[in-house]
PDB file of C-alpha atoms in Angstrom:
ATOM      1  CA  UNK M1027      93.131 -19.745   5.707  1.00  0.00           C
ATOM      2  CA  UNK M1028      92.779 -22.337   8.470  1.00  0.00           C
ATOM      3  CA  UNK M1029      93.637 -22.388  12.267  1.00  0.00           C
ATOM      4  CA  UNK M1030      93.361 -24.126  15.107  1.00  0.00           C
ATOM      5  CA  UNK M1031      90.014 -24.567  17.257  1.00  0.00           C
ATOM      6  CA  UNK M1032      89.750 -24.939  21.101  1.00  0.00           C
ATOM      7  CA  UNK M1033      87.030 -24.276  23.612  1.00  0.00           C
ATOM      8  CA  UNK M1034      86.940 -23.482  27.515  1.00  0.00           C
ATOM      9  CA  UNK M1035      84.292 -24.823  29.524  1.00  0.00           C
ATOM     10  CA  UNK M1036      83.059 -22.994  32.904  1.00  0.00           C
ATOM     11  CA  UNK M1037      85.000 -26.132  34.629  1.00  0.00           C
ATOM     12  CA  UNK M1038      88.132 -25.040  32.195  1.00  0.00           C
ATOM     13  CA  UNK M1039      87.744 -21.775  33.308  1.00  0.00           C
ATOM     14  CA  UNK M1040      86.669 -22.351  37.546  1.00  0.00           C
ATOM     15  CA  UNK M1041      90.376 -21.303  38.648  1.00  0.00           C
ATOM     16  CA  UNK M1042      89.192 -17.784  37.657  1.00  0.00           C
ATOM     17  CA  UNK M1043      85.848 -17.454  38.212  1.00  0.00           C
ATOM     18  CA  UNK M1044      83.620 -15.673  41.106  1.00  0.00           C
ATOM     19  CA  UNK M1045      81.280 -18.896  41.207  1.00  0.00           C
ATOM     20  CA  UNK M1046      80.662 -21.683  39.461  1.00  0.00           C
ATOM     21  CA  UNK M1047      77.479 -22.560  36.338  1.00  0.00           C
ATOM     22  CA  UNK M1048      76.962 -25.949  34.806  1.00  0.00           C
ATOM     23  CA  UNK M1049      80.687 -26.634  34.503  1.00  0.00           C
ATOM     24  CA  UNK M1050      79.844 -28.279  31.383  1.00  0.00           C
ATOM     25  CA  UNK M1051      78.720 -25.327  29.149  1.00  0.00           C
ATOM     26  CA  UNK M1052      81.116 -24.090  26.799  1.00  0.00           C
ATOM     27  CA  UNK M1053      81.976 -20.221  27.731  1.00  0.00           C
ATOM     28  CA  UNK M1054      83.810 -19.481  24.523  1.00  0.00           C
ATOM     29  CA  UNK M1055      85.843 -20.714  21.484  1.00  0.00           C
ATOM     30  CA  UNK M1056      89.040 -19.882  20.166  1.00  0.00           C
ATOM     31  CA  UNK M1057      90.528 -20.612  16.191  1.00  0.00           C
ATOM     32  CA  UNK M1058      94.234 -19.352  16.272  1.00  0.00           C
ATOM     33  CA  UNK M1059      96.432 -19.196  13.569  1.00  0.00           C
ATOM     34  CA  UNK M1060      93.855 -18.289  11.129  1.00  0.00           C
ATOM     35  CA  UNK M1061      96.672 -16.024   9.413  1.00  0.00           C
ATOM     36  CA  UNK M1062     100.263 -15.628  10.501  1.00  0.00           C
ATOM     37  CA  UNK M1063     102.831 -12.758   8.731  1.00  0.00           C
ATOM     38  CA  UNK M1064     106.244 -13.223  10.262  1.00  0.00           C
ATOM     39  CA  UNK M1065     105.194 -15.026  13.559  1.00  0.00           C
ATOM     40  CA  UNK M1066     102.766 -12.823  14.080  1.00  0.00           C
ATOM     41  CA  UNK M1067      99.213 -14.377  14.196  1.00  0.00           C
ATOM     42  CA  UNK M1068      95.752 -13.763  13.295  1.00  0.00           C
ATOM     43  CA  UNK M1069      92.798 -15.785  15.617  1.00  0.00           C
ATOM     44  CA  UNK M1070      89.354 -14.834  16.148  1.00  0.00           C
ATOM     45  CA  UNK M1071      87.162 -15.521  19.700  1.00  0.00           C
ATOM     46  CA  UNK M1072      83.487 -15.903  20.221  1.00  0.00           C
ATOM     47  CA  UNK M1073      82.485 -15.609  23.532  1.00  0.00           C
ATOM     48  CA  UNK M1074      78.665 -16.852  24.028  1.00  0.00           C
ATOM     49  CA  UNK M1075      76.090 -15.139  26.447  1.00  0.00           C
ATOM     50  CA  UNK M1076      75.044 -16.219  29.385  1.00  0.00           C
ATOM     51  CA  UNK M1077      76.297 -15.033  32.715  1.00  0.00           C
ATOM     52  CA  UNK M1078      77.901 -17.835  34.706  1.00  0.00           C
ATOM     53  CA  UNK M1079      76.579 -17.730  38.237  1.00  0.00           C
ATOM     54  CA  UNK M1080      76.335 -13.556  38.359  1.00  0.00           C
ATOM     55  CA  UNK M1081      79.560 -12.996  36.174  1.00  0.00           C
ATOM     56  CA  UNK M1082      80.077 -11.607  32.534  1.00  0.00           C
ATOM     57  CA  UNK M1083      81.008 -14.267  30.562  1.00  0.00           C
ATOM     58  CA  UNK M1084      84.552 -14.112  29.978  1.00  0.00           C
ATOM     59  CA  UNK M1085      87.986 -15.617  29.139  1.00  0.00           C
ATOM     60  CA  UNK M1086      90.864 -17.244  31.259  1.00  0.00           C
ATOM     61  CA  UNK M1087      92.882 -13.998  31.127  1.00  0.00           C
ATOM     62  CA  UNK M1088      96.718 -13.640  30.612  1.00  0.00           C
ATOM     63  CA  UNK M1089      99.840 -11.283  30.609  1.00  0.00           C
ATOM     64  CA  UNK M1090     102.683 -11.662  28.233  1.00  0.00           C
ATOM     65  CA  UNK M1091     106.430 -12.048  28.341  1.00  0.00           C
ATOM     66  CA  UNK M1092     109.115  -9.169  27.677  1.00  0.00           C
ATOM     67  CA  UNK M1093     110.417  -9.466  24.067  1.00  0.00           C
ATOM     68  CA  UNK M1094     114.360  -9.159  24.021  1.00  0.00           C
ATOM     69  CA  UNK M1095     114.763  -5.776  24.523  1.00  0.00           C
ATOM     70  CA  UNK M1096     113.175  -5.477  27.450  1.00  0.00           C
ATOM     71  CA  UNK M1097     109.948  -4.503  26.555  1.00  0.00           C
ATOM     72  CA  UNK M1098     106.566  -6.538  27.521  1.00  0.00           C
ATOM     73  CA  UNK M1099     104.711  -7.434  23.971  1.00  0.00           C
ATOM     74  CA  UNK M1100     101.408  -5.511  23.168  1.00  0.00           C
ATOM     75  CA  UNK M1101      98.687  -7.056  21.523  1.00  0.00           C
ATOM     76  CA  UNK M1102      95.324  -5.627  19.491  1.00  0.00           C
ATOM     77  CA  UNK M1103      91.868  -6.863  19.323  1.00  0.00           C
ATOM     78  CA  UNK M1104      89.253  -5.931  16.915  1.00  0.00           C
ATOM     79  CA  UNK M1105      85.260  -6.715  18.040  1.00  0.00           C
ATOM     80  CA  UNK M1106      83.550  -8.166  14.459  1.00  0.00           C
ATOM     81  CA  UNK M1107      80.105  -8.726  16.107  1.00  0.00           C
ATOM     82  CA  UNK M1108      78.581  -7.679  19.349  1.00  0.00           C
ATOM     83  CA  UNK M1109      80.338  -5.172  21.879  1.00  0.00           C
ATOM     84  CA  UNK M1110      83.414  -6.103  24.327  1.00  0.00           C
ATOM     85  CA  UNK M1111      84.268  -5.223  27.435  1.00  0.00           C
ATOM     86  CA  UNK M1112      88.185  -5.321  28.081  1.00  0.00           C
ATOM     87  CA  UNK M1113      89.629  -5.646  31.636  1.00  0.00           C
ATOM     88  CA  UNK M1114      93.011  -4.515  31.611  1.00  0.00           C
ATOM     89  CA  UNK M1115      95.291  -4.035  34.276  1.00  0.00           C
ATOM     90  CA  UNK M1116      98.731  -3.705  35.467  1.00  0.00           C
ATOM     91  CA  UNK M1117     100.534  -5.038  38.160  1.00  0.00           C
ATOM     92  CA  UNK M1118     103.590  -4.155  40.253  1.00  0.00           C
ATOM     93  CA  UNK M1119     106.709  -5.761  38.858  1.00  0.00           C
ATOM     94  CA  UNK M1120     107.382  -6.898  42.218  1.00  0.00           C
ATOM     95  CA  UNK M1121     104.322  -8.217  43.126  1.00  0.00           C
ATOM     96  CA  UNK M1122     101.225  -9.824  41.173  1.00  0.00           C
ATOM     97  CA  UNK M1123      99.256  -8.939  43.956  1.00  0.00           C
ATOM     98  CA  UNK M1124      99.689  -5.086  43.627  1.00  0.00           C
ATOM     99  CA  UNK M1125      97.695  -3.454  40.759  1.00  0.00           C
ATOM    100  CA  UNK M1126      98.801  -0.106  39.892  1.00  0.00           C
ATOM    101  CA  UNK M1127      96.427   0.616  36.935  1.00  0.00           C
ATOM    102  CA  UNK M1128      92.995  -1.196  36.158  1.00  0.00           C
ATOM    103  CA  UNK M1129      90.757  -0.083  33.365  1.00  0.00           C
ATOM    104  CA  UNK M1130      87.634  -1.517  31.784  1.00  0.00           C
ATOM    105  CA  UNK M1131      87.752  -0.300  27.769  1.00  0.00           C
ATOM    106  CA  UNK M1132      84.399  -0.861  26.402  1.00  0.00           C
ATOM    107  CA  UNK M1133      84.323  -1.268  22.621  1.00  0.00           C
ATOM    108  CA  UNK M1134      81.754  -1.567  19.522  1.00  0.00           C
ATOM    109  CA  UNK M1135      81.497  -3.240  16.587  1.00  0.00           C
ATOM    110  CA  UNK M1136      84.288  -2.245  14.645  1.00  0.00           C
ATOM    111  CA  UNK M1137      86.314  -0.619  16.925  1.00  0.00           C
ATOM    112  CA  UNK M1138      90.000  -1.586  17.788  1.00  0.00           C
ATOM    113  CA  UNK M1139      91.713  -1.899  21.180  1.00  0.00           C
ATOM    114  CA  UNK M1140      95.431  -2.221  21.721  1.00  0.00           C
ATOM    115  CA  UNK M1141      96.505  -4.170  24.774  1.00  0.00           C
ATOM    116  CA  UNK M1142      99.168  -2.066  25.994  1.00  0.00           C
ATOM    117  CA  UNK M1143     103.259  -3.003  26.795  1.00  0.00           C
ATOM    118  CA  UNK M1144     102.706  -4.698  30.986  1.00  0.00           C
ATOM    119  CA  UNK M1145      98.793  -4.994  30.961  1.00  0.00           C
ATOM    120  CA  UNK M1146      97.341  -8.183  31.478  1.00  0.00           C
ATOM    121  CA  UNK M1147      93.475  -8.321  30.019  1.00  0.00           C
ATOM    122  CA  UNK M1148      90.425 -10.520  30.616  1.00  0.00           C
ATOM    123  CA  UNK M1149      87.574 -10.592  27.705  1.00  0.00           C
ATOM    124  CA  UNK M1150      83.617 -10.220  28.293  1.00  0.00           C
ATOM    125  CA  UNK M1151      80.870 -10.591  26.989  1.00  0.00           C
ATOM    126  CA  UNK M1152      78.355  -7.890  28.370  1.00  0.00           C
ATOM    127  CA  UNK M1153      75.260  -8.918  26.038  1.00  0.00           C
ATOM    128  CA  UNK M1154      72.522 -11.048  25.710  1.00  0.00           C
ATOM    129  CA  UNK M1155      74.382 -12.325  21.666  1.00  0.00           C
ATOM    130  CA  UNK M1156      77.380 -13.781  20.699  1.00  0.00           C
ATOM    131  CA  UNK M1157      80.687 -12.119  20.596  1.00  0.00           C
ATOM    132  CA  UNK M1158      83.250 -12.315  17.831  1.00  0.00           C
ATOM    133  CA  UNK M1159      86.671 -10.863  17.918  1.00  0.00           C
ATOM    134  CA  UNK M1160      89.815 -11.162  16.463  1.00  0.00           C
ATOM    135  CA  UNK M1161      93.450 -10.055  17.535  1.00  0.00           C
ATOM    136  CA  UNK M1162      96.919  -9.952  16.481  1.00  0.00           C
ATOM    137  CA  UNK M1163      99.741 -11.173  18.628  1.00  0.00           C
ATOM    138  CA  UNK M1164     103.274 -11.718  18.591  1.00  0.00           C
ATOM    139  CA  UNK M1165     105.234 -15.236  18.448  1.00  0.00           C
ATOM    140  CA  UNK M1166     104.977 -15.844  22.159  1.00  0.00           C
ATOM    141  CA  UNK M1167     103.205 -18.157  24.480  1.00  0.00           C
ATOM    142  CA  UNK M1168     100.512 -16.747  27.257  1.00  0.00           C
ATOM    143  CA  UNK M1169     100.855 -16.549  30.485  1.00  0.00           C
ATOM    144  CA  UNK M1170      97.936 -18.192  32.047  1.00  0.00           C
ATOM    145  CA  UNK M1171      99.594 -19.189  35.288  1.00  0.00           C
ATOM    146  CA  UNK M1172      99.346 -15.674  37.374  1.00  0.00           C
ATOM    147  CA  UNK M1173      95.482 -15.155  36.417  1.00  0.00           C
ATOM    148  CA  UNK M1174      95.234 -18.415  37.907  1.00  0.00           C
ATOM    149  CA  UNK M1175      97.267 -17.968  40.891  1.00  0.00           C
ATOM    150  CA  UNK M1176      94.859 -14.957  41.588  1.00  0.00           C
ATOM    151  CA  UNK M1177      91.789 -16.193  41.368  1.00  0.00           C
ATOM    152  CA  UNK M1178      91.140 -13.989  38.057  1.00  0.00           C
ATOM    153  CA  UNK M1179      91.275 -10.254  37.326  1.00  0.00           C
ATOM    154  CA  UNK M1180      91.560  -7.601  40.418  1.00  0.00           C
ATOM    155  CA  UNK M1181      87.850  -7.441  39.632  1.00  0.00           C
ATOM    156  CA  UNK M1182      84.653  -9.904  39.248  1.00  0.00           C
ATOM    157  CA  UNK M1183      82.598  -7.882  37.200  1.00  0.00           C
ATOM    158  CA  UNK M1184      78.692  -9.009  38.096  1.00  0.00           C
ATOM    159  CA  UNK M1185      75.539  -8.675  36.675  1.00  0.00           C
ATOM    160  CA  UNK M1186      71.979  -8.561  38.351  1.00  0.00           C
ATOM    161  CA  UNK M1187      68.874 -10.341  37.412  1.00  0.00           C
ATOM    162  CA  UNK M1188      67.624  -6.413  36.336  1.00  0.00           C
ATOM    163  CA  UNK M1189      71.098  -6.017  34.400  1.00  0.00           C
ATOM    164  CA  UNK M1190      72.904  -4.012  37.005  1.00  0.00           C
ATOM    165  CA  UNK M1191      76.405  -4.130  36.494  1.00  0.00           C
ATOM    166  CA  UNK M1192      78.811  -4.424  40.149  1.00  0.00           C
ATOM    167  CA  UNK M1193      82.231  -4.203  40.034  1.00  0.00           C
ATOM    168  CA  UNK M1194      83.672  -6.870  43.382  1.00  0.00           C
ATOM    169  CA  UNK M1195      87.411  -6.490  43.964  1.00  0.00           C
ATOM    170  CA  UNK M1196      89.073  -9.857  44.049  1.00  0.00           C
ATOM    171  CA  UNK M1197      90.607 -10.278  47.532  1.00  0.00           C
ATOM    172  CA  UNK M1198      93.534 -12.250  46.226  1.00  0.00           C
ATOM    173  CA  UNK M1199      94.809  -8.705  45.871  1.00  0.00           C
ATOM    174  CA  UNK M1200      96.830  -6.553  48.483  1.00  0.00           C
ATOM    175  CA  UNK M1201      96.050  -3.070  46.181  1.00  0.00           C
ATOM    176  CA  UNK M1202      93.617  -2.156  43.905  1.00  0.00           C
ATOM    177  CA  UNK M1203      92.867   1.288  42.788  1.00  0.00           C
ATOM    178  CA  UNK M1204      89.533   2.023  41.755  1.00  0.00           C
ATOM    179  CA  UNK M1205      88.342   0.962  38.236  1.00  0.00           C
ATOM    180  CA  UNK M1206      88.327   3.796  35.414  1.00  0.00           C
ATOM    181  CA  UNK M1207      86.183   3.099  32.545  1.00  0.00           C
ATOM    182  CA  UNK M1208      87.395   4.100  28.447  1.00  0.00           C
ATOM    183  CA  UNK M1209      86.719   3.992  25.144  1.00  0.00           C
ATOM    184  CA  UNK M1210      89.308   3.086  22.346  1.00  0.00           C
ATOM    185  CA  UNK M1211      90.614   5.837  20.324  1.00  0.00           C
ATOM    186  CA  UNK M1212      91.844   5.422  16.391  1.00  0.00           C
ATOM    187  CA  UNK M1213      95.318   5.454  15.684  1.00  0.00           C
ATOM    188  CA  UNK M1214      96.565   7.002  12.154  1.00  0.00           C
ATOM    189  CA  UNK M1215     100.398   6.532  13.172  1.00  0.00           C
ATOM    190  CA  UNK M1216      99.913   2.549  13.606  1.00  0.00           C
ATOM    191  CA  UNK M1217      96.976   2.005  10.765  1.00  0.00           C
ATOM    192  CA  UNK M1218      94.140   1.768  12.790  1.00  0.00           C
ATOM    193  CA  UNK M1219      90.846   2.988  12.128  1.00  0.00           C
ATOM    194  CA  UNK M1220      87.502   2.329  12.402  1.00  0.00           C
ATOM    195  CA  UNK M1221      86.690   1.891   8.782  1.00  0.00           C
ATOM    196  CA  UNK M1222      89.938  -0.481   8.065  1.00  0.00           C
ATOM    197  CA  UNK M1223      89.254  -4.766   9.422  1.00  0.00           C
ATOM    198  CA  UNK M1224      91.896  -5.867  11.524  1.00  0.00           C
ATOM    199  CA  UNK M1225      92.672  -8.522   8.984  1.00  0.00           C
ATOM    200  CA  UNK M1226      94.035  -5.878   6.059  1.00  0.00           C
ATOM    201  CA  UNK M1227      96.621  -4.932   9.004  1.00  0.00           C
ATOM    202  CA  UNK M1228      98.610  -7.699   6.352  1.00  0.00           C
ATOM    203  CA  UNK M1229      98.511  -5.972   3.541  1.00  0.00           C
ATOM    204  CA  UNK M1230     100.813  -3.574   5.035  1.00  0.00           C
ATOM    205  CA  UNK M1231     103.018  -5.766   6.967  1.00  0.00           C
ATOM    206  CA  UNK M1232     104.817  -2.627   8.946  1.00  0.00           C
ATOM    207  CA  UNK M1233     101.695  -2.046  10.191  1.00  0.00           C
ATOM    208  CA  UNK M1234     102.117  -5.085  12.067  1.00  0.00           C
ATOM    209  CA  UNK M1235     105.547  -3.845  13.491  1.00  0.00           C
ATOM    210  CA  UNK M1236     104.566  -2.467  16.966  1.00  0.00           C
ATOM    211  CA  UNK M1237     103.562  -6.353  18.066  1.00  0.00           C
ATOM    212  CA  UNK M1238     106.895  -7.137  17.737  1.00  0.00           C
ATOM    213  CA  UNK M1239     109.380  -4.202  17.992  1.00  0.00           C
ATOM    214  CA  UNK M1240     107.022  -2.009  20.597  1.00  0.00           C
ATOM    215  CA  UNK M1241     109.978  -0.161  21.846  1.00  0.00           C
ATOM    216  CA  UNK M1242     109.720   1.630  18.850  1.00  0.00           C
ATOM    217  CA  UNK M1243     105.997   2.565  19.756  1.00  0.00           C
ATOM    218  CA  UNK M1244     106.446   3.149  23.240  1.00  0.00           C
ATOM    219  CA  UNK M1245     105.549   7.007  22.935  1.00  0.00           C
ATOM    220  CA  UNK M1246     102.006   5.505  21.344  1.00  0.00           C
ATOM    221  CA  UNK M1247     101.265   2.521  22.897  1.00  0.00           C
ATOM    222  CA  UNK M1248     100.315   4.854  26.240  1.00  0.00           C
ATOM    223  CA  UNK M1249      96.620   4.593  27.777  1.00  0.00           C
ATOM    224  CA  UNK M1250      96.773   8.490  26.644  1.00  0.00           C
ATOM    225  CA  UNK M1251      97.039   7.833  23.360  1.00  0.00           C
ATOM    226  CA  UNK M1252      95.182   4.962  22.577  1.00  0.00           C
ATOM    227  CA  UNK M1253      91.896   5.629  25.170  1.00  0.00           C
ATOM    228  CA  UNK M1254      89.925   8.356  26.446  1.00  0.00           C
ATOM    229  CA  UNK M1255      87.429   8.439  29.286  1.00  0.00           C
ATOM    230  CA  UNK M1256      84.007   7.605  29.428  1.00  0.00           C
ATOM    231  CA  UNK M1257      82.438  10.364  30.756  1.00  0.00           C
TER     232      UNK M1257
END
């Protein structure tokens, strides 16, 4: 296996951030294409600690395209060392500006989390240790530019010098409800479990059809189904 490696910088990454570090410090890494099945490709992230300014470490953020029936593309990320935070929200289809749904989905080593059809997401890092996760995505290409045309995610999640965490809303946005926070949930149907790595997903390659054909899924690929509430 090989793949491709790239790295964002806080200066890579200022379009999107609450404040600005030493804008040479690399805030994560990225090796795509470490395994591809059909278009569908394997990379793995590491996001290093370190807050920048008061904010969680974190990535650019993006949404993804409709796939030709209709139907915006999923995507599902698996956390190989550390814990993740997932921000995940999703926005009117008239306006980028208008979030209708916002979740943070907090996951442990192990665990899986599905990017549902219409959600955009932002990655963090909410400890002191390196993150490593991997994902699966479909043969599209990101889309970067409405994260940036935001400012970032509806919300700047913050940490204090005692380790409280704040949640700011981003006032690029006209409407944002308040944040709900969840836990992934395994899903049998779609081959995912906790005690299964994200990378045997190949072995089975149907298991990788929801990432492509997810109007097939749609009645599983619901927050319902795939997260429950943090109590």
């Amino acid at each position: 296996m090989s793949g491709k490696f790239s790295k964002r910088t806080i200066k890579e990454l200022s379009p999107v951030l609450f404040e600005l570090g030493p804008v040479d410090r690399v805030v994560y890494e990225v090796e795509r294409d470490i395994d591809n099945i059909d278009g569908v490709r394997y990379d793995e992230t590491t996001i290093f600690p370190g807050l920048i300014g008061r904010e969680l470490p974190k990535t650019f953020g993006h949404y993804h395209p409709k796939n030709p029936s209709g139907v915006y593309y999923p995507e599902i990320y698996t956390v190989l060392d550390g814990r993740a935070w997932y921000l995940i929200q999703r926005p009117s289809e008239d306006n980028p500006r208008v979030i209708e749904e916002i979740y943070l989905v907090e996951t442990a080593k192990g665990q899986k989390a599905i990017m549902p059809p219409g959600f955009g997401h932002v990655s963090m890092n909410p400890e002191d240790r390196n993150l490593k996760m991997a994902n699966w995505i479909g043969p599209f290409e990101y889309d970067y530019q409405t994260y940036e045309d935001m400012r970032g995610s509806a919300y700047y999640i913050l940490q204090s010098p005692n380790g409280e965490v704040r949640f700011e809303k981003n006032p690029q946005y006209e409407k944002v409800p308040d944040l709900i926070r969840l836990e992934p949930k395994e899903i049998p149907e779609l081959g995912i479990t906790w005690d299964a790595s994200l990378l045997d997903m190949k072995d089975n390659p149907k298991n990788l059809e929801f990432l492509i054909k997810p109007e097939k899924y749609l009645n599983l690929l619901t927050i319902e189904n795939c997260f429950q509430k943090i109590i």
